XYZ file of N, CA and C in Angstrom:
804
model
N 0.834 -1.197 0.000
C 0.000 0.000 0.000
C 0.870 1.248 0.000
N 0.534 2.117 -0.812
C 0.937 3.840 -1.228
C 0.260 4.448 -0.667
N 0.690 5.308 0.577
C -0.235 6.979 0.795
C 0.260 7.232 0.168
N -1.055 7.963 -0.653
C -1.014 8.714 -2.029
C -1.040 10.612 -1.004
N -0.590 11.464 -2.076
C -0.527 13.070 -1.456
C -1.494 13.301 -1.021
N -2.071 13.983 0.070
C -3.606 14.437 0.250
C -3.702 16.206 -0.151
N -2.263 16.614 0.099
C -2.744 17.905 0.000
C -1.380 18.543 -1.045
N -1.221 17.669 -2.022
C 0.061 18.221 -3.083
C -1.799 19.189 -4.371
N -0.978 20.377 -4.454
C -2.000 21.355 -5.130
C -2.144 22.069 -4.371
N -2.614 22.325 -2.918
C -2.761 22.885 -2.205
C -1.888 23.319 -0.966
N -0.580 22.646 -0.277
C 0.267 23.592 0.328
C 1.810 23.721 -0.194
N 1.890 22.755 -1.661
C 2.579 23.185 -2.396
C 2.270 22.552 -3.836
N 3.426 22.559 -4.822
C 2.901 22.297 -6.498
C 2.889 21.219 -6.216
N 1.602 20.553 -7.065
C 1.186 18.951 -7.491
C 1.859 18.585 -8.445
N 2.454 19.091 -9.816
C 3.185 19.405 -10.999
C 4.813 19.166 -10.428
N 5.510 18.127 -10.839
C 6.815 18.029 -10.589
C 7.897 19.252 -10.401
N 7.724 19.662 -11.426
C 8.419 20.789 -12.343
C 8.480 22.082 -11.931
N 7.327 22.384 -11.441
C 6.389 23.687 -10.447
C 7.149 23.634 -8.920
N 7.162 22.141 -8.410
C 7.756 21.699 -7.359
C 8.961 22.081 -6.969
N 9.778 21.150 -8.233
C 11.509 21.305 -8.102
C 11.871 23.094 -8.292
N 11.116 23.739 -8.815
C 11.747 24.802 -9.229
C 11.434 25.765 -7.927
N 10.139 25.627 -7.144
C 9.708 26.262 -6.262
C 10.855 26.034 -4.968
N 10.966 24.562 -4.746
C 12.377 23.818 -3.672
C 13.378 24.910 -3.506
N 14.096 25.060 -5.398
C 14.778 25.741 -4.827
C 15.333 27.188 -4.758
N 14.148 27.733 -4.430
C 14.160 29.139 -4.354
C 14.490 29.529 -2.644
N 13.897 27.698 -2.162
C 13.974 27.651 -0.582
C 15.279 27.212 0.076
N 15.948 26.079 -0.629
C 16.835 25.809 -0.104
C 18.136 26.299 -0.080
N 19.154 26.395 0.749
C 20.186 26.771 0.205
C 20.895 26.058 0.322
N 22.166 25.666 -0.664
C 22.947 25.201 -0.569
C 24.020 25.202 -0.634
N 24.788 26.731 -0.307
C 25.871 27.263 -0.048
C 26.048 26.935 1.124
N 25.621 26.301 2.067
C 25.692 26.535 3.535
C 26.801 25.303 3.622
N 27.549 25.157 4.712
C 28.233 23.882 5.145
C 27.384 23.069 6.089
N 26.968 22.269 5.630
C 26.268 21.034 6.369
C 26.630 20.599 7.936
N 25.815 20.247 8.614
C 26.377 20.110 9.887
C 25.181 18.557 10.067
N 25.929 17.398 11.246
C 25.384 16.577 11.292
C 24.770 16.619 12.190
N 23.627 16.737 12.456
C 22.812 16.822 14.025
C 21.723 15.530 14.183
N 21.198 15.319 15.324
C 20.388 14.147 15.697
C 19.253 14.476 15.489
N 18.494 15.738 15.232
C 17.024 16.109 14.887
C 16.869 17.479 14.668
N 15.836 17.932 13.925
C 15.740 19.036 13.623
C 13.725 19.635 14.047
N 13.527 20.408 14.249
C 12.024 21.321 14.287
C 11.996 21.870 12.716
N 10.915 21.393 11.859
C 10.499 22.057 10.855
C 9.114 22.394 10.488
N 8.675 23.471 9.844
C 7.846 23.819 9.821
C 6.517 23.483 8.917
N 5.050 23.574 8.703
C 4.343 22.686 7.904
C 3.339 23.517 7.143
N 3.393 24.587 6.986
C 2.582 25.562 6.490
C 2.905 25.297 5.068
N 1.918 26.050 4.335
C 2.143 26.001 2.592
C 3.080 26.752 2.376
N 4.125 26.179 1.294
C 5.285 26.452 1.426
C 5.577 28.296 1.297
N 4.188 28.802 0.314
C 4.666 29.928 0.191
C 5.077 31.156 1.714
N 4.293 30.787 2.566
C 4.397 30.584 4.086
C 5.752 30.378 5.003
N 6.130 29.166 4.574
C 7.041 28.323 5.789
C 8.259 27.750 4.702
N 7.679 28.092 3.734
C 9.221 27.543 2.855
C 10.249 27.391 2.839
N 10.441 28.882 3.313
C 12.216 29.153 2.978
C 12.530 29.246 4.722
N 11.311 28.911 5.569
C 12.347 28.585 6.661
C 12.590 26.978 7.170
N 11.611 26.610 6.577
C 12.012 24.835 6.505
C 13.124 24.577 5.291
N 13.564 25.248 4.618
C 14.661 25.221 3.451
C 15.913 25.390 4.010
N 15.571 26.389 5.130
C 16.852 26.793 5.976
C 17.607 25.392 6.896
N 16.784 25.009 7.481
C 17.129 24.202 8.278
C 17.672 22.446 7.171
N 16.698 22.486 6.349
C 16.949 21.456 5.465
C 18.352 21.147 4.852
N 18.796 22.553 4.542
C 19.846 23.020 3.965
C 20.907 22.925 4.489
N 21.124 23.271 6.080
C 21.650 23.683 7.086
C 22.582 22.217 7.181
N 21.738 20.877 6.862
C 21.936 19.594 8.178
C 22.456 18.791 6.944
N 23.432 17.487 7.303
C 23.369 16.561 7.099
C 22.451 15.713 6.721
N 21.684 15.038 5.872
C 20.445 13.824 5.677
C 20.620 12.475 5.632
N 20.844 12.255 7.039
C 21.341 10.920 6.272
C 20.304 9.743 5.615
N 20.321 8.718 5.433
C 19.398 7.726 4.558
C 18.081 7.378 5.287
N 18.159 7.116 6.325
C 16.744 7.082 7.016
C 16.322 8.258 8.024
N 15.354 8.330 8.239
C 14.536 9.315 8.696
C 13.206 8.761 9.604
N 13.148 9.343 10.645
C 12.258 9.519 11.097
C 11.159 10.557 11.505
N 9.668 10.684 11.094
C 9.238 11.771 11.060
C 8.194 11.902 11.888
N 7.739 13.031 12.685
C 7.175 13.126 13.686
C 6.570 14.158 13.487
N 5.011 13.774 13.515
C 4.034 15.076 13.374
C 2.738 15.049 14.446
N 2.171 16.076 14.412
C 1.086 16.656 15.308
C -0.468 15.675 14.621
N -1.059 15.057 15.268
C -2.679 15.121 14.370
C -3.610 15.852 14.649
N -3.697 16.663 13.335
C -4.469 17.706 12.875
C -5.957 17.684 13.354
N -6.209 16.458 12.471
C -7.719 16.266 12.465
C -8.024 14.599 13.617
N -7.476 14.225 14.414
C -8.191 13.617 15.759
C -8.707 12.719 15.829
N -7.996 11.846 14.693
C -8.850 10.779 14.179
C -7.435 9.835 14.042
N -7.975 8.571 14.887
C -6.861 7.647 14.413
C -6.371 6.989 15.875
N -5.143 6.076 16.162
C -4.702 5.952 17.415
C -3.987 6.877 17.718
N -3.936 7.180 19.179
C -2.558 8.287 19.249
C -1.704 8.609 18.926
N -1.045 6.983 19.256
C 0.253 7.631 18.309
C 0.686 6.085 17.177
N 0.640 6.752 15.887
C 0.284 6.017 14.824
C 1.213 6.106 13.994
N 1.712 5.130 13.647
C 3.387 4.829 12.730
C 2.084 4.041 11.764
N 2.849 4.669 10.564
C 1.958 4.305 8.900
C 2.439 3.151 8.504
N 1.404 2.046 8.101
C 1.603 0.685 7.592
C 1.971 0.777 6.351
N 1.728 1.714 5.749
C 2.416 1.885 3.860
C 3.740 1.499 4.007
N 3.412 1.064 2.403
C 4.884 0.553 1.927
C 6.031 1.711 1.577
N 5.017 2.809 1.211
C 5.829 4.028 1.054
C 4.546 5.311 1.021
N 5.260 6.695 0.743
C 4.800 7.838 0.596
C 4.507 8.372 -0.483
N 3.661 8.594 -1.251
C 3.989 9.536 -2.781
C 3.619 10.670 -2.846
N 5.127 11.987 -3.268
C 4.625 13.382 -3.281
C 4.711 13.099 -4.807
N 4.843 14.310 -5.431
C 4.474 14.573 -6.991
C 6.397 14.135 -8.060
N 7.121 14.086 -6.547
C 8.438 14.135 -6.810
C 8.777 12.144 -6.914
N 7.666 11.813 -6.354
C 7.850 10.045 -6.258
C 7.524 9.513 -5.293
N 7.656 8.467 -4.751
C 7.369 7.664 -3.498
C 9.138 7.323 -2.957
N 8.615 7.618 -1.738
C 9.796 8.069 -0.479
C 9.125 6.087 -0.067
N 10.032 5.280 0.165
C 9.672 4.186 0.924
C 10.002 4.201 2.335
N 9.194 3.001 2.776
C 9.737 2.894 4.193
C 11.002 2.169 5.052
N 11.170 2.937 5.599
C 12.613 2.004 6.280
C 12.036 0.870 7.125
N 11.774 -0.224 6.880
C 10.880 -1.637 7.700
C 11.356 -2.037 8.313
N 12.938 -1.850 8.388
C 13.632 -2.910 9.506
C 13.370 -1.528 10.477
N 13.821 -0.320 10.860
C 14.031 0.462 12.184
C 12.304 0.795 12.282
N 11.055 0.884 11.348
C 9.681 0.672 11.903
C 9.530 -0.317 12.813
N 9.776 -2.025 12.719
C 9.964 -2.647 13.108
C 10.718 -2.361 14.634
N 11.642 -2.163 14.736
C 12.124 -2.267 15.832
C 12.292 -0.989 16.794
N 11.438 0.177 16.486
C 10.825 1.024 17.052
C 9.426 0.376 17.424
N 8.197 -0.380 16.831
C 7.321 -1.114 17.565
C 7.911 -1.932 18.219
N 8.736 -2.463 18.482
C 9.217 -3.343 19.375
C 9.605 -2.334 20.517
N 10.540 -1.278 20.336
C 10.385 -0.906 21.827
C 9.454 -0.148 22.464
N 8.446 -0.088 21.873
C 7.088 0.731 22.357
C 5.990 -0.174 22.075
N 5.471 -1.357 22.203
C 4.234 -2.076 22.059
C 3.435 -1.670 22.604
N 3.096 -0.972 23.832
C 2.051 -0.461 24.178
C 1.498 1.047 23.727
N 2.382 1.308 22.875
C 2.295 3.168 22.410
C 2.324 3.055 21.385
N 3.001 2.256 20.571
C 2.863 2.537 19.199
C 2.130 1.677 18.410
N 1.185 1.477 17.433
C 0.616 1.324 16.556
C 0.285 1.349 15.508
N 0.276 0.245 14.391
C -0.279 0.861 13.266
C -1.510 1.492 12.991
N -1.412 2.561 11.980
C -3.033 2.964 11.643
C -2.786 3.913 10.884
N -3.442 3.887 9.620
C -3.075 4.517 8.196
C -4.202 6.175 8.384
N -4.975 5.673 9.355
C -6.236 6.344 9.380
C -5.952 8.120 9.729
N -4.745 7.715 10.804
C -4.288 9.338 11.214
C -3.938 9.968 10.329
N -3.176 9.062 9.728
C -2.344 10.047 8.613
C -2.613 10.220 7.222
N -4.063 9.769 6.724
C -5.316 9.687 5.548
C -5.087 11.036 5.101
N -5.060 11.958 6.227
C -5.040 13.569 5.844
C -4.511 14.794 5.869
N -3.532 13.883 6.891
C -2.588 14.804 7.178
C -1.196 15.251 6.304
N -1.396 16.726 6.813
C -0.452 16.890 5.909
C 0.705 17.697 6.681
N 1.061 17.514 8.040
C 2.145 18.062 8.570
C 3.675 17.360 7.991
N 3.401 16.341 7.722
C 4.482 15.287 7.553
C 4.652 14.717 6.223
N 3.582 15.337 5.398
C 3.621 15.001 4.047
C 4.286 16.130 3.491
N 4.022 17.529 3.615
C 5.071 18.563 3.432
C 6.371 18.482 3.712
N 6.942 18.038 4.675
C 8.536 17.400 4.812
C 9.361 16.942 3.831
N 8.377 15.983 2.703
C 9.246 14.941 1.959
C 9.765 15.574 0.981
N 9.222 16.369 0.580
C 10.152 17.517 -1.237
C 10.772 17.880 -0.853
N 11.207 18.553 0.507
C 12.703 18.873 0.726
C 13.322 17.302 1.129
N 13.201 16.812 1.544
C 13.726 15.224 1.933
C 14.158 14.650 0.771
N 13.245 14.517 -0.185
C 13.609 14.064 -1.770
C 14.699 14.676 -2.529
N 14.200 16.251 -1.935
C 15.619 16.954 -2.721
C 16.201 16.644 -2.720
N 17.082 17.012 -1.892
C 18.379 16.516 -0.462
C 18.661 15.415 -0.217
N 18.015 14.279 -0.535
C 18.391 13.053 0.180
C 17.273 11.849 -1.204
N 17.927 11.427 -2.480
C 16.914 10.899 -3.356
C 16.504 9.607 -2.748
N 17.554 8.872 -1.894
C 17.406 7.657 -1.838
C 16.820 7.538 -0.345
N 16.133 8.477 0.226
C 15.544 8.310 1.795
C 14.639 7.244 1.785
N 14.803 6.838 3.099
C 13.634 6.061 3.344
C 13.244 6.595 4.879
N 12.496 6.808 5.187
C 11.655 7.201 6.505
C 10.272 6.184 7.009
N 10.220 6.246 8.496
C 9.428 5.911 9.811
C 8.194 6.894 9.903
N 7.064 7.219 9.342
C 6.105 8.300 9.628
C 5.477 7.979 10.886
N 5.108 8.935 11.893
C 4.390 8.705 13.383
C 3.670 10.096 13.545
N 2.431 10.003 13.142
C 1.123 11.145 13.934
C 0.883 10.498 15.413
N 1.318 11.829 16.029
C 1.047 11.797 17.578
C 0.154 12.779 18.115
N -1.003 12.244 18.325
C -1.968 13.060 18.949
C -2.426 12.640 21.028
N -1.309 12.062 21.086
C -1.448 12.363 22.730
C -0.962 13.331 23.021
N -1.354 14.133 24.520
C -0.580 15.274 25.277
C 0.030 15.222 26.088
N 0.410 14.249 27.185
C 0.995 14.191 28.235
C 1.999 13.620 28.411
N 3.118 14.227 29.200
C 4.462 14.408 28.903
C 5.168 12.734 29.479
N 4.394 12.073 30.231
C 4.652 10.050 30.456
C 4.856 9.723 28.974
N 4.041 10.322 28.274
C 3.815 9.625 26.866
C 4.922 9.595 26.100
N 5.477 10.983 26.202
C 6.527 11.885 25.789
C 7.379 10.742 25.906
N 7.562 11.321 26.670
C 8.974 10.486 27.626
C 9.503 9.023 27.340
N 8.103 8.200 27.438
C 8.035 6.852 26.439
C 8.659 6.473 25.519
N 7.729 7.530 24.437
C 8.242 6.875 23.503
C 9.585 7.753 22.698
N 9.868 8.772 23.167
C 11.396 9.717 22.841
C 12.483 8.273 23.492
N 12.177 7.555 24.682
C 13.291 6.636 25.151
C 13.177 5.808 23.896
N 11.824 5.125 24.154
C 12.364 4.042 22.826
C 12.396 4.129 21.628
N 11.997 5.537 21.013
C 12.864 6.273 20.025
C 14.354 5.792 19.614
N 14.991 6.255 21.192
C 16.497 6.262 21.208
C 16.826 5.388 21.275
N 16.223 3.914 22.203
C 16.729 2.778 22.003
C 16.630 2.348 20.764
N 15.664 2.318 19.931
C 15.689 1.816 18.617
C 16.666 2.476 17.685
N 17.230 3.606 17.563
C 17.795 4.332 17.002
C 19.408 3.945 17.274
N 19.412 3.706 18.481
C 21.084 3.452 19.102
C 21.185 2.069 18.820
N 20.509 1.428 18.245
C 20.906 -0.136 18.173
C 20.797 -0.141 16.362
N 20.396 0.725 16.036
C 20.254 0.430 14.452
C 21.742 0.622 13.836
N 21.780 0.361 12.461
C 23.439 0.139 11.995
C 23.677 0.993 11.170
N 23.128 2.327 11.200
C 22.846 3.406 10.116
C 22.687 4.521 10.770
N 22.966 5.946 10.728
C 22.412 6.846 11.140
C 20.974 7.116 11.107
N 20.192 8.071 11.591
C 18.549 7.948 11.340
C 18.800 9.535 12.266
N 17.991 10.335 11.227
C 17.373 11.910 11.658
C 16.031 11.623 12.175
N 16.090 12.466 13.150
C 14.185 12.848 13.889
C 13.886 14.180 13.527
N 12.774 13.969 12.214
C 12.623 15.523 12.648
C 11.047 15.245 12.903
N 10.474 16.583 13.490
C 9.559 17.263 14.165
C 9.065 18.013 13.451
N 7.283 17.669 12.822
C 7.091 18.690 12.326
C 6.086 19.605 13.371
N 6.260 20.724 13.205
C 5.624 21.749 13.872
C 5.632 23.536 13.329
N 4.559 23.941 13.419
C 4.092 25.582 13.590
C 4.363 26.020 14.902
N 4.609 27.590 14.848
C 4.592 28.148 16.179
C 3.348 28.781 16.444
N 3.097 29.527 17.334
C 2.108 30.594 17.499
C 0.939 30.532 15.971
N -0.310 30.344 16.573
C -0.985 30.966 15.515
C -2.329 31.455 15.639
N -2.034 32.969 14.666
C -3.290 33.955 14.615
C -3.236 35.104 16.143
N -2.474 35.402 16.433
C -2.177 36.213 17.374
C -1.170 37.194 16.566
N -0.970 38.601 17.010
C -0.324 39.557 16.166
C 1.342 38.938 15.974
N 1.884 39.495 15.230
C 3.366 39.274 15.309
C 3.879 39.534 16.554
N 4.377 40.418 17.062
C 5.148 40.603 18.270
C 4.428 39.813 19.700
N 3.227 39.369 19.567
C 2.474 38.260 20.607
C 3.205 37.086 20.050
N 2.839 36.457 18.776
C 3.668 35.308 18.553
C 4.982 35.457 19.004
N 5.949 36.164 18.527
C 7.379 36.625 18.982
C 7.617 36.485 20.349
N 6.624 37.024 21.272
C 7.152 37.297 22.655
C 6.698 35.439 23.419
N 5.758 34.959 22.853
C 5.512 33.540 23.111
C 6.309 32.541 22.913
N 6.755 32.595 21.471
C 7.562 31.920 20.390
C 9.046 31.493 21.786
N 9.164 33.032 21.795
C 10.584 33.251 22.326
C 10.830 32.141 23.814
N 9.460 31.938 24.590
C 9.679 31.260 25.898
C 9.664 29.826 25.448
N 8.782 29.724 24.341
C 9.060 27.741 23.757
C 10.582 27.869 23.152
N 10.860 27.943 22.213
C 12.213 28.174 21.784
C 13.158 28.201 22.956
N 13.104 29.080 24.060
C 14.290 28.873 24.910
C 14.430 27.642 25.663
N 13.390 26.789 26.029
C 13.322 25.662 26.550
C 13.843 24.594 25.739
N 13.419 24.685 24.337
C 14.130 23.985 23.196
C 15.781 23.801 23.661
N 16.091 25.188 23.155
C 17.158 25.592 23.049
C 17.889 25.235 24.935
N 17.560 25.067 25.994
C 17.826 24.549 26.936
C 18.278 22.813 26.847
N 17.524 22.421 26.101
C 16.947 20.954 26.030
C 16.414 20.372 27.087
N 15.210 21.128 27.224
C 14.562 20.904 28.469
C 12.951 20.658 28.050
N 12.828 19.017 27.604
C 11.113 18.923 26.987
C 10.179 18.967 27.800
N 10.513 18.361 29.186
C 9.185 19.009 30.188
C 8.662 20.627 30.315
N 9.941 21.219 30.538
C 9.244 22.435 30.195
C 9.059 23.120 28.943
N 9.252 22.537 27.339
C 8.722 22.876 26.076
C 7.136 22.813 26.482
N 7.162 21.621 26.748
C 5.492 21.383 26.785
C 4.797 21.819 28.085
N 5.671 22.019 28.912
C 4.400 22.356 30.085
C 4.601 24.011 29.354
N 5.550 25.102 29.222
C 5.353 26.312 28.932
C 4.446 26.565 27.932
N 4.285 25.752 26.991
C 3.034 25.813 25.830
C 1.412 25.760 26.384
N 1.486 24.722 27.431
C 0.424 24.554 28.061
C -0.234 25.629 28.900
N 1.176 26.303 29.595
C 0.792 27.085 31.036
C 0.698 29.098 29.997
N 1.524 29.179 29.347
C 1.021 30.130 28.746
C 0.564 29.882 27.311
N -0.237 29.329 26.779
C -1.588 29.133 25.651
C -0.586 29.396 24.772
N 0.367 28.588 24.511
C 1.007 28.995 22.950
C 0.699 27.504 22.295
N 0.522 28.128 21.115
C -0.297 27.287 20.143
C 0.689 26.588 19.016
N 1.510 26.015 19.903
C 3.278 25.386 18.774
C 1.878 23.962 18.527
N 1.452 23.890 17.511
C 0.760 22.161 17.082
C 1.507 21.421 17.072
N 2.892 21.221 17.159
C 4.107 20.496 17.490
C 4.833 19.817 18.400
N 4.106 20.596 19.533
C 4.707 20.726 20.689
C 5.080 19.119 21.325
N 4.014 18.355 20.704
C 4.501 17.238 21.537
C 5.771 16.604 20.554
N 5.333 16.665 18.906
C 6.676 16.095 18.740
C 7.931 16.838 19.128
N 7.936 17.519 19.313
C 9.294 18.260 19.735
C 9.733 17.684 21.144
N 8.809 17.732 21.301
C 9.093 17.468 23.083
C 9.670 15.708 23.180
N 9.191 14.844 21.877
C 9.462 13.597 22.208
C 10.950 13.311 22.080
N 10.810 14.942 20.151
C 12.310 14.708 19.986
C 13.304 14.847 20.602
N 13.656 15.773 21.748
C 13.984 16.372 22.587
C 14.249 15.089 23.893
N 13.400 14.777 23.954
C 13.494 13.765 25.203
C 14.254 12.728 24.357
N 14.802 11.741 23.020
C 14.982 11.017 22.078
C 16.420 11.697 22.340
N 17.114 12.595 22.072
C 18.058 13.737 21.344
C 18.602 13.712 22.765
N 18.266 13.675 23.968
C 18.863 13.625 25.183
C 19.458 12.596 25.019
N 18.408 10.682 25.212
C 19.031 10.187 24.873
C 20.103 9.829 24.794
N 19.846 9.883 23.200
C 21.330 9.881 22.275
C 22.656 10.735 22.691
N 22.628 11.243 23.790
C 23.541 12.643 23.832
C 23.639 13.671 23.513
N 22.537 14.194 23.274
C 22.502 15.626 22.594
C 23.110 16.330 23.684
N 24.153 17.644 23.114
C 24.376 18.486 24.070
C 24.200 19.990 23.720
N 23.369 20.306 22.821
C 23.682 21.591 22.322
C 22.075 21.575 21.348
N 21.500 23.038 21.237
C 20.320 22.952 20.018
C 20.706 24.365 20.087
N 20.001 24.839 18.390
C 20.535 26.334 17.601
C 19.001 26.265 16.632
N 18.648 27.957 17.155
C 17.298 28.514 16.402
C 18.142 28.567 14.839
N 17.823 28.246 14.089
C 18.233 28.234 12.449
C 16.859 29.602 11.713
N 15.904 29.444 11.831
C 15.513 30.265 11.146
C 14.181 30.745 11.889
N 13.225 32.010 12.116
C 12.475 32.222 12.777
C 11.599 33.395 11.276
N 10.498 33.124 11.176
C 9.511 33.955 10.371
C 8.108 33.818 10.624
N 7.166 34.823 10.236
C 5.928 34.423 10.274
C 5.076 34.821 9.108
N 3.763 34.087 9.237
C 2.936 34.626 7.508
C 3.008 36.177 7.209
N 3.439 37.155 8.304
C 3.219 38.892 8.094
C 4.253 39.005 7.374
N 5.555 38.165 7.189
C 6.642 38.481 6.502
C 6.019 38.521 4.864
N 5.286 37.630 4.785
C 4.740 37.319 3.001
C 3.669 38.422 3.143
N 2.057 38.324 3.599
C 1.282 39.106 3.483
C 1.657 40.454 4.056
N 2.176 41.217 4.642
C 2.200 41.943 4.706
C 1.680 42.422 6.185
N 0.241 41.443 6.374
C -0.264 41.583 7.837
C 0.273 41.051 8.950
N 0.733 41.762 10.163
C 1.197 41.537 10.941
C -0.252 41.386 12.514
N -1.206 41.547 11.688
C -2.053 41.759 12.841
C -2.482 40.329 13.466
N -2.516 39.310 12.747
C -2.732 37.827 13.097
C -1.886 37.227 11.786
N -0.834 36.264 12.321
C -0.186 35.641 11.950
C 0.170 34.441 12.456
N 1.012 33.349 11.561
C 1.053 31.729 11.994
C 2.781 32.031 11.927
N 3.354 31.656 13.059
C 4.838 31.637 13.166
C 5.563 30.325 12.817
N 6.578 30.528 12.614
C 7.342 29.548 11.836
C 8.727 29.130 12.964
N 9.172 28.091 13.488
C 10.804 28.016 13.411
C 11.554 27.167 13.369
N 12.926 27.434 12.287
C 13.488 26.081 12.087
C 14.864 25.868 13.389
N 14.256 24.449 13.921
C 15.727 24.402 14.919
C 16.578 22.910 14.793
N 17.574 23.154 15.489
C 18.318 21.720 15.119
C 18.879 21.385 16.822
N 19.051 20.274 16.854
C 19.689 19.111 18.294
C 20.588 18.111 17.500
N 21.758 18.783 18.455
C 23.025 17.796 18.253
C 23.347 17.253 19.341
């Protein structure tokens, strides 16, 4: 079985060609690559969140497998739901799955993780990821997981056996996180919000990513994958995370009066 695109036409080109050329207006690739254990990227239509998920894309190392971690949108499905497809198809091709580290990520989470195609029927936090993934990396194969639990046991769970599965595999493997910041609050409200999730990030401190989202109403739809990645990225040894790129929709429209914030970050 193929998840087919649900939302290629609509948060970026369905048209190959439209695609590749749009990529790379976003990415850069003057930058010197750096190898990190996970990254925060953003899921808005690209004209939106493009060029700061380009930033970070650009920024990192890719190595061959991937793991991807998104928010569920629409609330439908098991909590937390790793996709039974054989692969992904954007307009650029089908991204397959890595089966041996799916595999042995359900193995260290049997009680949390699950299959179920159903979460991710529509979502499109994690389906936006793959055209820069494809770019950058032709021969990827990636782990997809919609996580719609909130509480930070959960977190904690499955970020460990994240890492156990990850530290026993014979390959490198990226986590990224997809997530939005702030949204529909003026610019400098997003900004001044943005700024207290981000520093906890940037601490590497996921209990308080997610309890500060909670305790002051910031609206990161991400928040838990970040927080798993984060708890995963400890782990592994992470000792260090860097804001890579920060924007919001007022930068494109012009309106700053309600806007959806953007930011790209990385954990090494």
């Amino acid at each position: 079985m193929i998840r087919q695109a649900a939302v290629a036409g609509q948060f970026y080109p369905a048209i190959s060609e439209q695609l590749r050329a749009e990529l790379s207006l976003y990415i850069d690739d003057s930058t010197e690559r750096i190898p990190v254990i996970g990254i925060v990227a953003p899921h808005a239509g690209y004209i939106y969140s493009g060029k700061v998920a380009g930033a970070v894309y650009g920024a990192i190392e890719i190595p061959r497998q991937i793991v991807i971690l998104c928010p569920n949108h629409h609330g439908v499905g098991t909590p937390a739901a790793i996709s039974p497809a054989e692969g992904w198809a954007t307009p650029l091709g089908t991204v397959p799955i890595a089966q041996e580290l799916r595999q042995s990520m359900l193995a260290q989470a049997p009680a949390l993780l699950a299959y179920d195609s159903l979460a991710h029927l529509y979502e499109h936090s994690l389906e936006v990821q793959l055209p820069f993934i494809q770019t950058l990396r032709p021969d990827a194969e990636i782990v997809p997981i919609a996580l719609g639990f909130g509480d930070y046991a959960s977190c904690e769970q499955l970020g460990n056996a994240l890492a156990k599965a990850i530290a026993a595999h014979h390959e490198p493997v990226l986590i990224v996180a997809s997530s939005d910041m702030t949204h529909y609050e003026t610019a400098a409200e997003a900004k001044r919000k943005d700024e207290q999730a981000i520093r906890h990030f940037l601490d590497l401190d996921p209990a308080g990513l997610l309890q500060v989202c909670r305790s002051q109403a910031i609206t990161m739809c991400g928040v838990v994958p970040a927080t798993v990645l984060l708890v995963a990225a400890k782990a592994l040894g992470a000792t260090r995370a860097a804001l890579v790129s920060y924007a919001t929709s007022g930068d494109v429209t012009g309106d700053y009066r309600q806007v959806v914030a953007y930011a790209a970050l990385t954990v090494a």
